[in-house]
Structures are given as C-alpha cells and as structure tokens.
PDB file of C-alpha atoms in Angstrom:
ATOM      1  CA  MET A   1     -93.326 -34.005 -90.383  1.00  0.00           C
ATOM      2  CA  LYS A   2     -94.061 -30.901 -88.337  1.00  0.00           C
ATOM      3  CA  ARG A   3     -94.286 -31.742 -84.664  1.00  0.00           C
ATOM      4  CA  TRP A   4     -96.342 -30.123 -81.919  1.00  0.00           C
ATOM      5  CA  GLY A   5     -95.999 -31.567 -78.439  1.00  0.00           C
ATOM      6  CA  ILE A   6     -97.630 -31.177 -75.048  1.00  0.00           C
ATOM      7  CA  THR A   7     -96.310 -31.954 -71.578  1.00  0.00           C
ATOM      8  CA  LEU A   8     -98.576 -34.249 -69.541  1.00  0.00           C
ATOM      9  CA  PRO A   9     -99.905 -34.657 -66.925  1.00  0.00           C
ATOM     10  CA  LEU A  10    -101.399 -31.182 -66.578  1.00  0.00           C
ATOM     11  CA  THR A  11    -101.183 -29.352 -63.261  1.00  0.00           C
ATOM     12  CA  GLY A  12    -104.267 -29.923 -61.158  1.00  0.00           C
ATOM     13  CA  VAL A  13    -105.770 -32.629 -63.399  1.00  0.00           C
ATOM     14  CA  PRO A  14    -105.868 -36.207 -62.011  1.00  0.00           C
ATOM     15  CA  LEU A  15    -103.918 -38.624 -64.145  1.00  0.00           C
ATOM     16  CA  ALA A  16    -106.917 -40.787 -65.059  1.00  0.00           C
ATOM     17  CA  ALA A  17    -108.929 -37.686 -66.000  1.00  0.00           C
ATOM     18  CA  HIS A  18    -106.646 -37.040 -68.985  1.00  0.00           C
ATOM     19  CA  ARG A  19    -108.139 -39.880 -71.042  1.00  0.00           C
ATOM     20  CA  ASP A  20    -110.679 -37.934 -73.104  1.00  0.00           C
ATOM     21  CA  LEU A  21    -108.246 -35.112 -73.825  1.00  0.00           C
ATOM     22  CA  VAL A  22    -105.485 -37.519 -74.859  1.00  0.00           C
ATOM     23  CA  ARG A  23    -107.838 -39.273 -77.261  1.00  0.00           C
ATOM     24  CA  GLU A  24    -108.540 -35.911 -78.933  1.00  0.00           C
ATOM     25  CA  LEU A  25    -104.914 -34.851 -79.324  1.00  0.00           C
ATOM     26  CA  PRO A  26    -104.180 -36.421 -82.734  1.00  0.00           C
ATOM     27  CA  ASP A  27    -107.280 -34.850 -84.296  1.00  0.00           C
ATOM     28  CA  LEU A  28    -106.332 -31.505 -82.783  1.00  0.00           C
ATOM     29  CA  GLY A  29    -102.958 -31.660 -84.532  1.00  0.00           C
ATOM     30  CA  TYR A  30    -100.714 -32.710 -81.670  1.00  0.00           C
ATOM     31  CA  THR A  31     -98.048 -35.244 -82.597  1.00  0.00           C
ATOM     32  CA  ASP A  32     -96.218 -35.781 -79.299  1.00  0.00           C
ATOM     33  CA  VAL A  33     -96.825 -36.239 -75.573  1.00  0.00           C
ATOM     34  CA  TRP A  34     -93.820 -35.732 -73.307  1.00  0.00           C
ATOM     35  CA  SER A  35     -93.553 -36.374 -69.587  1.00  0.00           C
ATOM     36  CA  ALA A  36     -91.265 -34.977 -66.930  1.00  0.00           C
ATOM     37  CA  GLU A  37     -90.031 -36.223 -63.578  1.00  0.00           C
ATOM     38  CA  THR A  38     -89.439 -34.014 -60.557  1.00  0.00           C
ATOM     39  CA  ALA A  39     -91.672 -34.638 -57.518  1.00  0.00           C
ATOM     40  CA  GLY A  40     -95.026 -35.392 -59.167  1.00  0.00           C
ATOM     41  CA  ALA A  41     -95.843 -38.271 -61.481  1.00  0.00           C
ATOM     42  CA  ASP A  42     -92.954 -40.437 -62.564  1.00  0.00           C
ATOM     43  CA  ALA A  43     -91.914 -40.127 -66.202  1.00  0.00           C
ATOM     44  CA  PHE A  44     -93.037 -43.543 -67.458  1.00  0.00           C
ATOM     45  CA  THR A  45     -96.495 -44.272 -66.027  1.00  0.00           C
ATOM     46  CA  PRO A  46     -98.307 -41.393 -67.802  1.00  0.00           C
ATOM     47  CA  LEU A  47     -96.817 -42.518 -71.107  1.00  0.00           C
ATOM     48  CA  ALA A  48     -98.081 -46.067 -70.578  1.00  0.00           C
ATOM     49  CA  LEU A  49    -101.592 -44.642 -70.275  1.00  0.00           C
ATOM     50  CA  VAL A  50    -101.186 -42.414 -73.322  1.00  0.00           C
ATOM     51  CA  ALA A  51     -99.942 -45.378 -75.366  1.00  0.00           C
ATOM     52  CA  GLU A  52    -103.266 -47.102 -74.672  1.00  0.00           C
ATOM     53  CA  TRP A  53    -105.507 -44.046 -75.048  1.00  0.00           C
ATOM     54  CA  ALA A  54    -104.011 -42.626 -78.274  1.00  0.00           C
ATOM     55  CA  PRO A  55    -101.884 -45.203 -80.102  1.00  0.00           C
ATOM     56  CA  GLY A  56    -100.803 -42.772 -82.860  1.00  0.00           C
ATOM     57  CA  LEU A  57     -98.946 -40.289 -80.689  1.00  0.00           C
ATOM     58  CA  ARG A  58     -95.191 -40.228 -80.260  1.00  0.00           C
ATOM     59  CA  LEU A  59     -94.158 -40.434 -76.598  1.00  0.00           C
ATOM     60  CA  GLY A  60     -91.088 -39.085 -74.878  1.00  0.00           C
ATOM     61  CA  THR A  61     -89.509 -38.517 -71.495  1.00  0.00           C
ATOM     62  CA  ALA A  62     -88.090 -35.062 -70.877  1.00  0.00           C
ATOM     63  CA  ILE A  63     -86.365 -36.080 -68.806  1.00  0.00           C
ATOM     64  CA  VAL A  64     -85.572 -39.154 -66.736  1.00  0.00           C
ATOM     65  CA  PRO A  65     -82.689 -38.480 -64.319  1.00  0.00           C
ATOM     66  CA  ILE A  66     -79.743 -40.785 -64.924  1.00  0.00           C
ATOM     67  CA  TYR A  67     -78.827 -41.027 -61.227  1.00  0.00           C
ATOM     68  CA  THR A  68     -82.154 -41.971 -59.623  1.00  0.00           C
ATOM     69  CA  ARG A  69     -82.527 -45.355 -61.346  1.00  0.00           C
ATOM     70  CA  GLY A  70     -79.821 -47.954 -61.736  1.00  0.00           C
ATOM     71  CA  PRO A  71     -78.693 -48.470 -65.339  1.00  0.00           C
ATOM     72  CA  GLY A  72     -80.533 -51.777 -65.669  1.00  0.00           C
ATOM     73  CA  LEU A  73     -83.795 -50.433 -64.263  1.00  0.00           C
ATOM     74  CA  LEU A  74     -83.596 -47.417 -66.556  1.00  0.00           C
ATOM     75  CA  ALA A  75     -83.230 -49.733 -69.560  1.00  0.00           C
ATOM     76  CA  MET A  76     -86.127 -51.909 -68.349  1.00  0.00           C
ATOM     77  CA  SER A  77     -88.448 -48.927 -67.903  1.00  0.00           C
ATOM     78  CA  ALA A  78     -87.591 -47.587 -71.349  1.00  0.00           C
ATOM     79  CA  ALA A  79     -88.030 -50.991 -72.965  1.00  0.00           C
ATOM     80  CA  THR A  80     -91.483 -51.346 -71.417  1.00  0.00           C
ATOM     81  CA  ILE A  81     -92.795 -48.107 -72.941  1.00  0.00           C
ATOM     82  CA  ALA A  82     -91.058 -48.893 -76.227  1.00  0.00           C
ATOM     83  CA  GLU A  83     -92.907 -52.217 -76.335  1.00  0.00           C
ATOM     84  CA  LEU A  84     -96.231 -50.467 -75.717  1.00  0.00           C
ATOM     85  CA  ALA A  85     -95.511 -47.856 -78.399  1.00  0.00           C
ATOM     86  CA  PRO A  86     -93.220 -49.528 -80.946  1.00  0.00           C
ATOM     87  CA  GLY A  87     -91.448 -46.991 -83.100  1.00  0.00           C
ATOM     88  CA  ARG A  88     -93.124 -44.131 -81.222  1.00  0.00           C
ATOM     89  CA  PHE A  89     -91.086 -43.748 -78.052  1.00  0.00           C
ATOM     90  CA  VAL A  90     -88.099 -41.479 -77.422  1.00  0.00           C
ATOM     91  CA  LEU A  91     -86.092 -41.922 -74.235  1.00  0.00           C
ATOM     92  CA  GLY A  92     -84.943 -38.554 -72.970  1.00  0.00           C
ATOM     93  CA  ILE A  93     -82.343 -38.697 -70.202  1.00  0.00           C
ATOM     94  CA  GLY A  94     -80.381 -36.085 -68.313  1.00  0.00           C
ATOM     95  CA  THR A  95     -78.489 -35.300 -65.156  1.00  0.00           C
ATOM     96  CA  SER A  96     -81.371 -33.475 -63.449  1.00  0.00           C
ATOM     97  CA  THR A  97     -80.218 -31.304 -60.514  1.00  0.00           C
ATOM     98  CA  PRO A  98     -78.418 -31.812 -57.185  1.00  0.00           C
ATOM     99  CA  THR A  99     -81.675 -30.993 -55.365  1.00  0.00           C
ATOM    100  CA  ILE A 100     -83.552 -33.874 -56.997  1.00  0.00           C
ATOM    101  CA  VAL A 101     -80.666 -36.319 -56.984  1.00  0.00           C
ATOM    102  CA  SER A 102     -79.020 -35.615 -53.646  1.00  0.00           C
ATOM    103  CA  SER A 103     -81.469 -33.728 -51.440  1.00  0.00           C
ATOM    104  CA  TRP A 104     -84.548 -35.753 -52.407  1.00  0.00           C
ATOM    105  CA  ASN A 105     -83.055 -39.125 -53.349  1.00  0.00           C
ATOM    106  CA  SER A 106     -79.951 -39.256 -51.158  1.00  0.00           C
ATOM    107  CA  LEU A 107     -77.631 -40.070 -54.061  1.00  0.00           C
ATOM    108  CA  PRO A 108     -74.307 -38.465 -55.008  1.00  0.00           C
ATOM    109  CA  PHE A 109     -74.417 -35.987 -57.892  1.00  0.00           C
ATOM    110  CA  THR A 110     -70.931 -36.433 -59.324  1.00  0.00           C
ATOM    111  CA  GLU A 111     -69.256 -36.230 -62.725  1.00  0.00           C
ATOM    112  CA  PRO A 112     -72.405 -35.284 -64.674  1.00  0.00           C
ATOM    113  CA  TYR A 113     -70.724 -35.223 -68.081  1.00  0.00           C
ATOM    114  CA  ALA A 114     -69.034 -38.597 -67.654  1.00  0.00           C
ATOM    115  CA  ARG A 115     -72.151 -40.163 -66.132  1.00  0.00           C
ATOM    116  CA  SER A 116     -74.216 -38.931 -69.092  1.00  0.00           C
ATOM    117  CA  ARG A 117     -71.732 -40.338 -71.587  1.00  0.00           C
ATOM    118  CA  ASP A 118     -71.517 -43.688 -69.811  1.00  0.00           C
ATOM    119  CA  THR A 119     -75.291 -43.984 -69.497  1.00  0.00           C
ATOM    120  CA  LEU A 120     -75.739 -43.289 -73.201  1.00  0.00           C
ATOM    121  CA  ARG A 121     -73.218 -46.006 -74.061  1.00  0.00           C
ATOM    122  CA  PHE A 122     -74.831 -48.516 -71.730  1.00  0.00           C
ATOM    123  CA  LEU A 123     -78.346 -47.799 -73.003  1.00  0.00           C
ATOM    124  CA  ARG A 124     -77.285 -48.135 -76.631  1.00  0.00           C
ATOM    125  CA  ALA A 125     -76.048 -51.647 -75.961  1.00  0.00           C
ATOM    126  CA  ALA A 126     -78.770 -52.713 -73.531  1.00  0.00           C
ATOM    127  CA  LEU A 127     -81.692 -51.524 -75.667  1.00  0.00           C
ATOM    128  CA  ARG A 128     -80.268 -53.467 -78.620  1.00  0.00           C
ATOM    129  CA  GLY A 129     -80.562 -56.590 -76.486  1.00  0.00           C
ATOM    130  CA  ASP A 130     -76.841 -57.064 -75.956  1.00  0.00           C
ATOM    131  CA  LYS A 131     -75.509 -58.728 -72.821  1.00  0.00           C
ATOM    132  CA  VAL A 132     -73.569 -55.928 -71.157  1.00  0.00           C
ATOM    133  CA  THR A 133     -70.517 -56.486 -69.034  1.00  0.00           C
ATOM    134  CA  GLU A 134     -68.604 -53.249 -68.890  1.00  0.00           C
ATOM    135  CA  THR A 135     -66.630 -51.124 -66.467  1.00  0.00           C
ATOM    136  CA  TYR A 136     -67.438 -47.540 -67.352  1.00  0.00           C
ATOM    137  CA  GLU A 137     -65.756 -44.554 -65.762  1.00  0.00           C
ATOM    138  CA  THR A 138     -68.715 -43.835 -63.464  1.00  0.00           C
ATOM    139  CA  PHE A 139     -70.320 -47.253 -62.924  1.00  0.00           C
ATOM    140  CA  ALA A 140     -69.910 -50.915 -63.792  1.00  0.00           C
ATOM    141  CA  VAL A 141     -72.423 -53.470 -65.117  1.00  0.00           C
ATOM    142  CA  SER A 142     -71.980 -57.234 -65.128  1.00  0.00           C
ATOM    143  CA  LYS A 143     -73.926 -59.630 -67.363  1.00  0.00           C
ATOM    144  CA  PHE A 144     -77.050 -57.491 -67.809  1.00  0.00           C
ATOM    145  CA  ARG A 145     -79.384 -58.388 -70.662  1.00  0.00           C
ATOM    146  CA  LEU A 146     -82.954 -57.245 -71.217  1.00  0.00           C
ATOM    147  CA  GLU A 147     -85.410 -60.134 -71.313  1.00  0.00           C
ATOM    148  CA  ARG A 148     -87.719 -58.096 -73.582  1.00  0.00           C
ATOM    149  CA  PRO A 149     -85.553 -55.908 -75.830  1.00  0.00           C
ATOM    150  CA  PRO A 150     -87.783 -53.530 -77.820  1.00  0.00           C
ATOM    151  CA  THR A 151     -88.179 -53.622 -81.579  1.00  0.00           C
ATOM    152  CA  PRO A 152     -87.350 -51.197 -83.016  1.00  0.00           C
ATOM    153  CA  THR A 153     -84.754 -49.861 -80.632  1.00  0.00           C
ATOM    154  CA  PRO A 154     -85.964 -46.480 -79.369  1.00  0.00           C
ATOM    155  CA  PRO A 155     -83.889 -43.359 -79.953  1.00  0.00           C
ATOM    156  CA  VAL A 156     -82.174 -41.842 -76.934  1.00  0.00           C
ATOM    157  CA  VAL A 157     -81.850 -38.080 -76.564  1.00  0.00           C
ATOM    158  CA  LEU A 158     -79.864 -36.129 -73.988  1.00  0.00           C
ATOM    159  CA  ALA A 159     -80.814 -33.074 -71.949  1.00  0.00           C
ATOM    160  CA  ALA A 160     -78.199 -30.525 -72.947  1.00  0.00           C
ATOM    161  CA  LEU A 161     -77.669 -26.816 -72.421  1.00  0.00           C
ATOM    162  CA  ARG A 162     -74.107 -25.719 -73.059  1.00  0.00           C
ATOM    163  CA  PRO A 163     -71.622 -26.765 -75.758  1.00  0.00           C
ATOM    164  CA  GLY A 164     -70.097 -29.754 -73.939  1.00  0.00           C
ATOM    165  CA  MET A 165     -73.366 -31.620 -73.446  1.00  0.00           C
ATOM    166  CA  LEU A 166     -74.703 -30.519 -76.834  1.00  0.00           C
ATOM    167  CA  ARG A 167     -71.630 -31.949 -78.545  1.00  0.00           C
ATOM    168  CA  LEU A 168     -71.957 -35.147 -76.517  1.00  0.00           C
ATOM    169  CA  ALA A 169     -75.557 -35.416 -77.740  1.00  0.00           C
ATOM    170  CA  ARG A 170     -74.335 -34.849 -81.273  1.00  0.00           C
ATOM    171  CA  ARG A 171     -71.758 -37.645 -81.016  1.00  0.00           C
ATOM    172  CA  GLU A 172     -73.498 -40.300 -78.949  1.00  0.00           C
ATOM    173  CA  ALA A 173     -77.245 -39.607 -78.827  1.00  0.00           C
ATOM    174  CA  ASP A 174     -80.026 -39.154 -81.353  1.00  0.00           C
ATOM    175  CA  GLY A 175     -80.716 -35.588 -80.361  1.00  0.00           C
ATOM    176  CA  ALA A 176     -80.939 -33.109 -77.528  1.00  0.00           C
ATOM    177  CA  ILE A 177     -83.591 -31.703 -75.221  1.00  0.00           C
ATOM    178  CA  THR A 178     -83.308 -28.172 -73.909  1.00  0.00           C
ATOM    179  CA  ASN A 179     -85.493 -25.590 -72.204  1.00  0.00           C
ATOM    180  CA  TRP A 180     -85.598 -22.028 -70.906  1.00  0.00           C
ATOM    181  CA  LEU A 181     -84.584 -20.404 -74.157  1.00  0.00           C
ATOM    182  CA  ALA A 182     -85.998 -17.826 -76.548  1.00  0.00           C
ATOM    183  CA  PRO A 183     -86.589 -18.403 -80.273  1.00  0.00           C
ATOM    184  CA  THR A 184     -83.537 -16.251 -81.009  1.00  0.00           C
ATOM    185  CA  ASP A 185     -81.388 -18.610 -78.892  1.00  0.00           C
ATOM    186  CA  VAL A 186     -82.217 -21.656 -81.015  1.00  0.00           C
ATOM    187  CA  PRO A 187     -79.572 -21.052 -83.736  1.00  0.00           C
ATOM    188  CA  LYS A 188     -76.762 -20.920 -81.154  1.00  0.00           C
ATOM    189  CA  VAL A 189     -77.900 -24.208 -79.612  1.00  0.00           C
ATOM    190  CA  ARG A 190     -78.397 -25.769 -83.044  1.00  0.00           C
ATOM    191  CA  ALA A 191     -74.894 -24.786 -84.123  1.00  0.00           C
ATOM    192  CA  GLU A 192     -73.395 -26.912 -81.339  1.00  0.00           C
ATOM    193  CA  LEU A 193     -75.768 -29.846 -81.869  1.00  0.00           C
ATOM    194  CA  GLY A 194     -75.462 -29.940 -85.637  1.00  0.00           C
ATOM    195  CA  ALA A 195     -78.067 -29.970 -88.355  1.00  0.00           C
ATOM    196  CA  GLN A 196     -78.947 -33.665 -88.361  1.00  0.00           C
ATOM    197  CA  ALA A 197     -79.825 -34.461 -84.754  1.00  0.00           C
ATOM    198  CA  GLU A 198     -83.314 -33.777 -83.437  1.00  0.00           C
ATOM    199  CA  LEU A 199     -83.624 -30.701 -81.229  1.00  0.00           C
ATOM    200  CA  ILE A 200     -86.496 -30.767 -78.736  1.00  0.00           C
ATOM    201  CA  ALA A 201     -87.386 -27.922 -76.385  1.00  0.00           C
ATOM    202  CA  ARG A 202     -89.900 -27.555 -73.600  1.00  0.00           C
ATOM    203  CA  ILE A 203     -91.524 -24.154 -73.978  1.00  0.00           C
ATOM    204  CA  PHE A 204     -93.335 -22.555 -71.038  1.00  0.00           C
ATOM    205  CA  VAL A 205     -96.666 -21.165 -72.236  1.00  0.00           C
ATOM    206  CA  CYS A 206     -99.062 -18.975 -70.241  1.00  0.00           C
ATOM    207  CA  PRO A 207    -102.077 -18.195 -72.464  1.00  0.00           C
ATOM    208  CA  THR A 208    -103.502 -15.079 -70.864  1.00  0.00           C
ATOM    209  CA  GLU A 209    -103.986 -11.456 -71.852  1.00  0.00           C
ATOM    210  CA  ASP A 210    -103.049 -10.378 -68.318  1.00  0.00           C
ATOM    211  CA  ALA A 211     -99.401  -9.598 -69.005  1.00  0.00           C
ATOM    212  CA  ASP A 212     -98.671  -8.606 -65.411  1.00  0.00           C
ATOM    213  CA  ALA A 213     -99.970 -11.928 -64.075  1.00  0.00           C
ATOM    214  CA  ALA A 214     -97.989 -13.883 -66.688  1.00  0.00           C
ATOM    215  CA  ARG A 215     -94.813 -11.945 -65.926  1.00  0.00           C
ATOM    216  CA  ASN A 216     -95.204 -12.376 -62.179  1.00  0.00           C
ATOM    217  CA  LEU A 217     -95.551 -16.131 -62.606  1.00  0.00           C
ATOM    218  CA  GLY A 218     -92.671 -16.124 -65.071  1.00  0.00           C
ATOM    219  CA  ARG A 219     -90.434 -14.325 -62.587  1.00  0.00           C
ATOM    220  CA  LEU A 220     -91.154 -16.914 -59.895  1.00  0.00           C
ATOM    221  CA  LEU A 221     -90.185 -19.714 -62.263  1.00  0.00           C
ATOM    222  CA  ILE A 222     -87.157 -17.948 -63.698  1.00  0.00           C
ATOM    223  CA  SER A 223     -85.697 -17.194 -60.259  1.00  0.00           C
ATOM    224  CA  SER A 224     -86.273 -20.819 -59.223  1.00  0.00           C
ATOM    225  CA  TYR A 225     -84.630 -22.321 -62.297  1.00  0.00           C
ATOM    226  CA  LEU A 226     -82.047 -19.852 -63.525  1.00  0.00           C
ATOM    227  CA  THR A 227     -80.335 -19.532 -60.144  1.00  0.00           C
ATOM    228  CA  VAL A 228     -79.380 -23.224 -60.425  1.00  0.00           C
ATOM    229  CA  PRO A 229     -75.703 -23.133 -61.483  1.00  0.00           C
ATOM    230  CA  VAL A 230     -76.116 -25.067 -64.736  1.00  0.00           C
ATOM    231  CA  TYR A 231     -78.928 -22.769 -65.882  1.00  0.00           C
ATOM    232  CA  ALA A 232     -77.034 -19.698 -64.754  1.00  0.00           C
ATOM    233  CA  ALA A 233     -74.097 -20.803 -66.883  1.00  0.00           C
ATOM    234  CA  PHE A 234     -76.441 -21.548 -69.793  1.00  0.00           C
ATOM    235  CA  HIS A 235     -77.804 -18.014 -69.817  1.00  0.00           C
ATOM    236  CA  GLU A 236     -74.360 -16.535 -69.359  1.00  0.00           C
ATOM    237  CA  TRP A 237     -73.423 -18.408 -72.545  1.00  0.00           C
ATOM    238  CA  LEU A 238     -76.572 -17.202 -74.275  1.00  0.00           C
ATOM    239  CA  GLY A 239     -75.703 -13.602 -73.404  1.00  0.00           C
ATOM    240  CA  ARG A 240     -78.106 -12.835 -70.530  1.00  0.00           C
ATOM    241  CA  GLY A 241     -75.496 -12.680 -67.801  1.00  0.00           C
ATOM    242  CA  GLU A 242     -75.702  -8.924 -67.303  1.00  0.00           C
ATOM    243  CA  ALA A 243     -79.508  -8.839 -67.543  1.00  0.00           C
ATOM    244  CA  LEU A 244     -79.738 -11.465 -64.786  1.00  0.00           C
ATOM    245  CA  ARG A 245     -76.977 -10.122 -62.554  1.00  0.00           C
ATOM    246  CA  GLY A 246     -79.386  -8.341 -60.202  1.00  0.00           C
ATOM    247  CA  MET A 247     -81.430 -11.498 -59.792  1.00  0.00           C
ATOM    248  CA  HIS A 248     -78.352 -13.546 -58.895  1.00  0.00           C
ATOM    249  CA  GLU A 249     -77.061 -10.966 -56.418  1.00  0.00           C
ATOM    250  CA  ALA A 250     -80.391 -10.692 -54.615  1.00  0.00           C
ATOM    251  CA  TRP A 251     -80.836 -14.475 -54.571  1.00  0.00           C
ATOM    252  CA  ALA A 252     -77.348 -14.984 -53.111  1.00  0.00           C
ATOM    253  CA  ALA A 253     -78.245 -12.475 -50.381  1.00  0.00           C
ATOM    254  CA  GLY A 254     -81.354 -14.471 -49.483  1.00  0.00           C
ATOM    255  CA  ASP A 255     -83.737 -11.884 -50.945  1.00  0.00           C
ATOM    256  CA  ARG A 256     -86.108 -13.895 -53.106  1.00  0.00           C
ATOM    257  CA  ALA A 257     -88.577 -11.042 -53.550  1.00  0.00           C
ATOM    258  CA  GLY A 258     -85.735  -8.803 -54.639  1.00  0.00           C
ATOM    259  CA  ALA A 259     -84.477 -11.466 -57.031  1.00  0.00           C
ATOM    260  CA  ASN A 260     -87.882 -11.679 -58.686  1.00  0.00           C
ATOM    261  CA  ALA A 261     -88.171  -7.900 -58.942  1.00  0.00           C
ATOM    262  CA  ALA A 262     -84.724  -7.651 -60.539  1.00  0.00           C
ATOM    263  CA  ILE A 263     -85.686  -9.767 -63.573  1.00  0.00           C
ATOM    264  CA  PRO A 264     -86.403  -7.413 -66.493  1.00  0.00           C
ATOM    265  CA  ASP A 265     -89.683  -7.689 -68.388  1.00  0.00           C
ATOM    266  CA  GLU A 266     -87.674  -8.320 -71.547  1.00  0.00           C
ATOM    267  CA  VAL A 267     -86.135 -11.464 -70.090  1.00  0.00           C
ATOM    268  CA  VAL A 268     -89.518 -12.810 -69.007  1.00  0.00           C
ATOM    269  CA  ASP A 269     -90.980 -12.053 -72.425  1.00  0.00           C
ATOM    270  CA  ASP A 270     -88.039 -13.841 -74.062  1.00  0.00           C
ATOM    271  CA  LEU A 271     -88.372 -17.016 -72.007  1.00  0.00           C
ATOM    272  CA  VAL A 272     -92.108 -17.358 -71.271  1.00  0.00           C
ATOM    273  CA  VAL A 273     -94.663 -17.403 -74.077  1.00  0.00           C
ATOM    274  CA  HIS A 274     -97.706 -15.413 -72.992  1.00  0.00           C
ATOM    275  CA  GLY A 275    -100.564 -13.429 -74.458  1.00  0.00           C
ATOM    276  CA  PRO A 276    -103.722 -14.374 -76.367  1.00  0.00           C
ATOM    277  CA  VAL A 277    -103.857 -17.973 -77.579  1.00  0.00           C
ATOM    278  CA  GLU A 278    -103.301 -16.947 -81.204  1.00  0.00           C
ATOM    279  CA  ARG A 279    -100.163 -15.012 -80.248  1.00  0.00           C
ATOM    280  CA  CYS A 280     -98.907 -17.954 -78.203  1.00  0.00           C
ATOM    281  CA  ARG A 281     -99.230 -20.258 -81.217  1.00  0.00           C
ATOM    282  CA  GLU A 282     -97.357 -17.754 -83.375  1.00  0.00           C
ATOM    283  CA  ARG A 283     -94.599 -17.447 -80.801  1.00  0.00           C
ATOM    284  CA  ILE A 284     -94.185 -21.229 -80.563  1.00  0.00           C
ATOM    285  CA  ALA A 285     -93.947 -21.354 -84.371  1.00  0.00           C
ATOM    286  CA  GLU A 286     -91.075 -18.851 -84.174  1.00  0.00           C
ATOM    287  CA  TYR A 287     -88.987 -21.478 -82.366  1.00  0.00           C
ATOM    288  CA  VAL A 288     -89.561 -23.876 -85.247  1.00  0.00           C
ATOM    289  CA  ALA A 289     -88.694 -21.199 -87.792  1.00  0.00           C
ATOM    290  CA  GLN A 290     -85.371 -20.689 -85.979  1.00  0.00           C
ATOM    291  CA  GLY A 291     -84.428 -24.379 -86.201  1.00  0.00           C
ATOM    292  CA  LEU A 292     -86.276 -26.253 -83.460  1.00  0.00           C
ATOM    293  CA  ASP A 293     -87.620 -29.647 -84.543  1.00  0.00           C
ATOM    294  CA  THR A 294     -90.033 -30.426 -81.721  1.00  0.00           C
ATOM    295  CA  PRO A 295     -91.700 -27.769 -79.577  1.00  0.00           C
ATOM    296  CA  VAL A 296     -93.182 -29.215 -76.395  1.00  0.00           C
ATOM    297  CA  ILE A 297     -95.667 -26.945 -74.635  1.00  0.00           C
ATOM    298  CA  ALA A 298     -95.451 -26.820 -70.845  1.00  0.00           C
ATOM    299  CA  LEU A 299     -98.726 -25.182 -69.895  1.00  0.00           C
ATOM    300  CA  LEU A 300     -98.587 -22.726 -66.998  1.00  0.00           C
ATOM    301  CA  PRO A 301    -101.693 -22.148 -64.861  1.00  0.00           C
ATOM    302  CA  THR A 302    -103.905 -19.174 -65.709  1.00  0.00           C
ATOM    303  CA  GLY A 303    -107.020 -20.019 -63.702  1.00  0.00           C
ATOM    304  CA  ASP A 304    -108.775 -21.317 -66.816  1.00  0.00           C
ATOM    305  CA  ASP A 305    -109.461 -25.004 -67.506  1.00  0.00           C
ATOM    306  CA  PRO A 306    -106.051 -26.401 -68.533  1.00  0.00           C
ATOM    307  CA  GLN A 307    -107.609 -29.063 -70.773  1.00  0.00           C
ATOM    308  CA  ASP A 308    -109.493 -26.348 -72.664  1.00  0.00           C
ATOM    309  CA  MET A 309    -106.231 -24.409 -72.990  1.00  0.00           C
ATOM    310  CA  VAL A 310    -104.542 -27.448 -74.542  1.00  0.00           C
ATOM    311  CA  ARG A 311    -107.360 -27.685 -77.075  1.00  0.00           C
ATOM    312  CA  ARG A 312    -107.102 -23.991 -77.902  1.00  0.00           C
ATOM    313  CA  LEU A 313    -103.323 -24.122 -78.297  1.00  0.00           C
ATOM    314  CA  ALA A 314    -103.527 -26.877 -80.910  1.00  0.00           C
ATOM    315  CA  PRO A 315    -101.786 -26.000 -84.175  1.00  0.00           C
ATOM    316  CA  SER A 316    -104.908 -26.545 -86.246  1.00  0.00           C
TER     317      SER A 316
END
C-alpha cells in the first residue's frame, strides 16, 4: 500500500477546527496522520480525536520523547490510542533534544542510545501485556502490567539518524523515523536500516512559487535544527559538512543572521520541498522512489489557508 501522511495539528488552526479536514483525508488519498511533541499539542491527544473523526486512517507519533514520561505512563498512553485505533496505531519514540528534555522539563538527558534500547525492550514486553520486573541499564521497573493491553500490539518505531540508532531500530524496533533529509539521502539511510523495516520521514513542505520566501523560511529552520549536535553529525555523515561549515561557524560566534546567510540555496532546496503544489507532490514522490515507505508532510506556513494546502497536496 502506498502511504501519504500529514502532520497534525496544523500551525494556526485550533485543534477542534481540524474535524472537517480530517474527515476528508481518506477520500483525498491520505493514509496516515502523524503527530509531534515539542511545546505545542502533546503527541497523543490529537490522535485520539483523529481516531474518532476518521476511523480508517493510520495514526502515529513522530515522536514521543522517551525521557519526559516514565516508562509505565508511556506504555499507558500508547495503549490508549492503540485501543481507539486497533491495528492502526504506530508508536514512534525517540530521544528528542537536550533543550526539550533538560531545559524545558528539568530532566537529565543521559545515555541516549542505551535509554532508547531499554525503552524499546520495556515497551515490547509491556504492550504485550506482560508483567514487567526488570533492571535495565538506564532505569528499573518493578511489577508493572497494563490493565488494558491493546490488541493487536502496536508496532514501535524509533527516531534514528545515524548508523548506530538506525541499526538499533533494525534489530529491536519495527522501523525508523527520520527527518531533514533529501530524496538522494534515502538510500544511505535505508542501507543501515535494512530492506524490511518501515522507513518513515517527516518532509518539510512549503507550497509557494515565491522561492525567496521559501528559502528564507527554510534557512531559519535549518539553522535552528541543524546546529543541534545530533543533526550536525547527521549531515556530516550525509556529506553536507563542508556546505554547512559557514553556518556552524557563524552560529558558534553568536551570529544567527550570518548563520542563516551562510546556508547555500542548494542545501535549502535539498531539504525543504517548495514550489508549485504539483512540483511539491512530485518531489515528495521522489523520496518514495528512493526507498522511503511513508512520507509525512510537515506543512510550512505560506500565508495561504493551511487546510486548503493540505487538500491541494493530496496524492490524488
């Protein structure tokens, strides 16, 4: 089945005001709705609404941070959505960033690889309905059992960028979620994940013919994300280290404007889909042609009605 996903909620649209759009999504050709969790809506509540409004859609979190909920609460939240959407929910987890975990939630951001591995192992057991008593490397759980284990057990996918996390996803998860990559980067990511696991990617889409406006917005986002060490290392691995060197040097010197200006047009055009709607659809399809299983549109603001943009970006 060819998948075509959208990230909800949309910027500037009240959560309850998504109902009519969500009900249209299956007829438009969308197969998936994915949520995110930073400092806006939490990852689970929007999916509970979507499960009621459009029962045929697959739902996923991309991603829930593994540090900001205890292991038991994370399993409970996932089980609740899985019960509302049996067989149609994918739990996407990841480390998130030190800003979200430590600066905003006052929690230690330590041992991200080991914490990811341990959380995957706990969730596998807990979502099956097992009673879990286990001392993992990064946390311990005693006598936890879900009162309402979901049937079927939902798949769990891991946010992964570089080879270590991608191989962990290959071994212990049902797939991987990634972002900030070009279609031509997909084969390198796929090679580490393997051919069988699902590969999901959030793709930033700015449907406008004003290339300068799209690139300016893209530069703001790229300098915000790709200066985070894990993303910097990701793009070094992908081969963009030299192209982004000026951005990193200016950012380290406290010159945000200079960092934005140092990002080449070619990098923005690689990482942000922009142009007329028809060209945006074609560009998203290029990711699939390169080996991506599930493209998930993250709509960037253009000044136009975002709900209309979602309708126009539909694959049909």
